[in-house]
């Protein structure tokens, strides 16, 4: 069976990533997973610092890995609105799709700081 494609982003904050993720998910009939939505739902009012974000974000990763692999294995595309800005973040994404030999698409959003601040 053909695997779904994992789609994720390398971008700055404020670059319109959530909007772009929703558009791509809609156009490709994909499942959209948003880190902001998961954290807001599962950890309301618990993230007030970068350390808090890192702690709670890391708690999501192992379960999301299994979920995404299961979805991709059924042939459904997954758009992940999670940061993939650093080598370690991109390696984490690779650990999701490479293990099950699913295709992927890294979308690089190249906007200036001034554009992001708008």
Short mmCIF file of C-alpha atoms in Angstrom, two decimals:
data_model
loop_
_atom_site.label_atom_id
_atom_site.label_comp_id
_atom_site.label_asym_id
_atom_site.label_seq_id
_atom_site.Cartn_x
_atom_site.Cartn_y
_atom_site.Cartn_z
CA UNK A 1 0.00 0.00 0.00
CA UNK A 2 1.21 3.48 -0.85
CA UNK A 3 2.16 5.57 2.19
CA UNK A 4 0.92 9.08 2.82
CA UNK A 5 3.29 12.03 2.65
CA UNK A 6 4.54 13.82 5.76
CA UNK A 7 4.50 17.58 5.18
CA UNK A 8 6.25 19.94 7.59
CA UNK A 9 7.75 23.43 7.71
CA UNK A 10 10.99 25.27 8.28
CA UNK A 11 9.95 28.83 9.06
CA UNK A 12 10.12 31.77 11.41
CA UNK A 13 7.41 32.54 13.91
CA UNK A 14 4.80 34.86 12.43
CA UNK A 15 5.41 33.69 8.87
CA UNK A 16 1.81 32.61 8.35
CA UNK A 17 2.58 28.97 9.00
CA UNK A 18 -0.77 28.04 10.52
CA UNK A 19 -2.60 29.55 7.58
CA UNK A 20 -0.30 27.82 5.10
CA UNK A 21 -0.64 24.50 6.95
CA UNK A 22 -4.46 24.72 6.85
CA UNK A 23 -4.40 25.56 3.13
CA UNK A 24 -2.12 22.66 2.28
CA UNK A 25 -4.09 20.23 4.43
CA UNK A 26 -7.33 21.30 2.75
CA UNK A 27 -5.93 21.12 -0.79
CA UNK A 28 -4.32 17.72 -0.24
CA UNK A 29 -7.14 16.25 1.86
CA UNK A 30 -4.60 15.66 4.64
CA UNK A 31 -4.82 15.35 8.39
CA UNK A 32 -3.58 18.57 10.01
CA UNK A 33 -1.76 18.33 13.34
CA UNK A 34 -0.87 21.61 15.05
CA UNK A 35 1.51 21.78 17.98
CA UNK A 36 -0.09 25.00 19.23
CA UNK A 37 -3.54 23.40 19.28
CA UNK A 38 -2.35 20.23 21.03
CA UNK A 39 -0.43 22.20 23.68
CA UNK A 40 -3.31 24.62 24.27
CA UNK A 41 -5.72 21.74 24.72
CA UNK A 42 -3.54 19.42 26.81
CA UNK A 43 -1.56 21.98 28.81
CA UNK A 44 -3.81 25.02 29.27
CA UNK A 45 -2.16 27.86 31.19
CA UNK A 46 0.93 25.76 31.89
CA UNK A 47 3.35 27.28 29.38
CA UNK A 48 4.79 30.58 30.52
CA UNK A 49 8.45 30.19 29.55
CA UNK A 50 10.66 28.63 26.92
CA UNK A 51 11.55 25.86 29.37
CA UNK A 52 7.86 25.10 29.90
CA UNK A 53 7.32 24.94 26.16
CA UNK A 54 10.25 22.56 25.69
CA UNK A 55 9.08 20.32 28.53
CA UNK A 56 5.48 20.02 27.37
CA UNK A 57 6.35 19.86 23.68
CA UNK A 58 8.68 16.94 24.35
CA UNK A 59 5.85 15.09 26.10
CA UNK A 60 3.84 15.14 22.88
CA UNK A 61 6.53 13.84 20.61
CA UNK A 62 6.53 10.08 21.28
CA UNK A 63 2.75 9.73 21.06
CA UNK A 64 2.55 11.96 17.99
CA UNK A 65 5.25 9.90 16.31
CA UNK A 66 3.16 6.74 16.67
CA UNK A 67 0.00 8.55 15.55
CA UNK A 68 1.61 10.08 12.46
CA UNK A 69 3.22 6.78 11.47
CA UNK A 70 -0.14 5.03 11.76
CA UNK A 71 -1.88 7.67 9.63
CA UNK A 72 0.88 7.69 7.00
CA UNK A 73 0.79 3.89 6.84
CA UNK A 74 -2.86 4.06 5.76
CA UNK A 75 -1.93 6.23 2.76
CA UNK A 76 -3.23 9.49 4.20
CA UNK A 77 -1.08 12.63 4.05
CA UNK A 78 -0.24 14.45 7.30
CA UNK A 79 0.53 18.16 7.57
CA UNK A 80 2.46 18.84 10.76
CA UNK A 81 2.40 22.44 11.92
CA UNK A 82 5.38 21.94 14.25
CA UNK A 83 8.73 23.71 14.00
CA UNK A 84 11.44 22.08 11.89
CA UNK A 85 13.92 24.94 12.03
CA UNK A 86 16.91 23.18 13.56
CA UNK A 87 18.83 20.09 12.51
CA UNK A 88 17.60 18.22 15.59
CA UNK A 89 13.98 19.15 14.88
CA UNK A 90 14.31 17.98 11.28
CA UNK A 91 15.98 14.77 12.48
CA UNK A 92 12.95 14.14 14.70
CA UNK A 93 10.67 14.43 11.66
CA UNK A 94 12.96 12.11 9.73
CA UNK A 95 12.64 9.55 12.53
CA UNK A 96 8.88 9.57 11.91
CA UNK A 97 8.73 9.06 8.15
CA UNK A 98 12.02 7.25 7.43
CA UNK A 99 11.24 4.29 9.71
CA UNK A 100 8.11 3.47 7.72
CA UNK A 101 9.60 4.55 4.37
CA UNK A 102 6.99 7.26 3.79
CA UNK A 103 7.59 10.22 1.47
CA UNK A 104 8.00 13.68 2.91
CA UNK A 105 7.89 17.31 1.88
CA UNK A 106 9.76 20.00 3.82
CA UNK A 107 8.37 23.43 3.00
CA UNK A 108 10.79 26.29 3.55
CA UNK A 109 9.04 29.59 4.21
CA UNK A 110 11.48 32.40 3.45
CA UNK A 111 10.21 35.72 4.80
CA UNK A 112 12.13 38.64 6.25
CA UNK A 113 11.87 39.53 9.93
CA UNK A 114 9.93 42.67 8.98
CA UNK A 115 7.36 40.62 7.07
CA UNK A 116 6.93 38.24 10.01
CA UNK A 117 6.45 41.10 12.47
CA UNK A 118 3.50 42.43 10.43
#
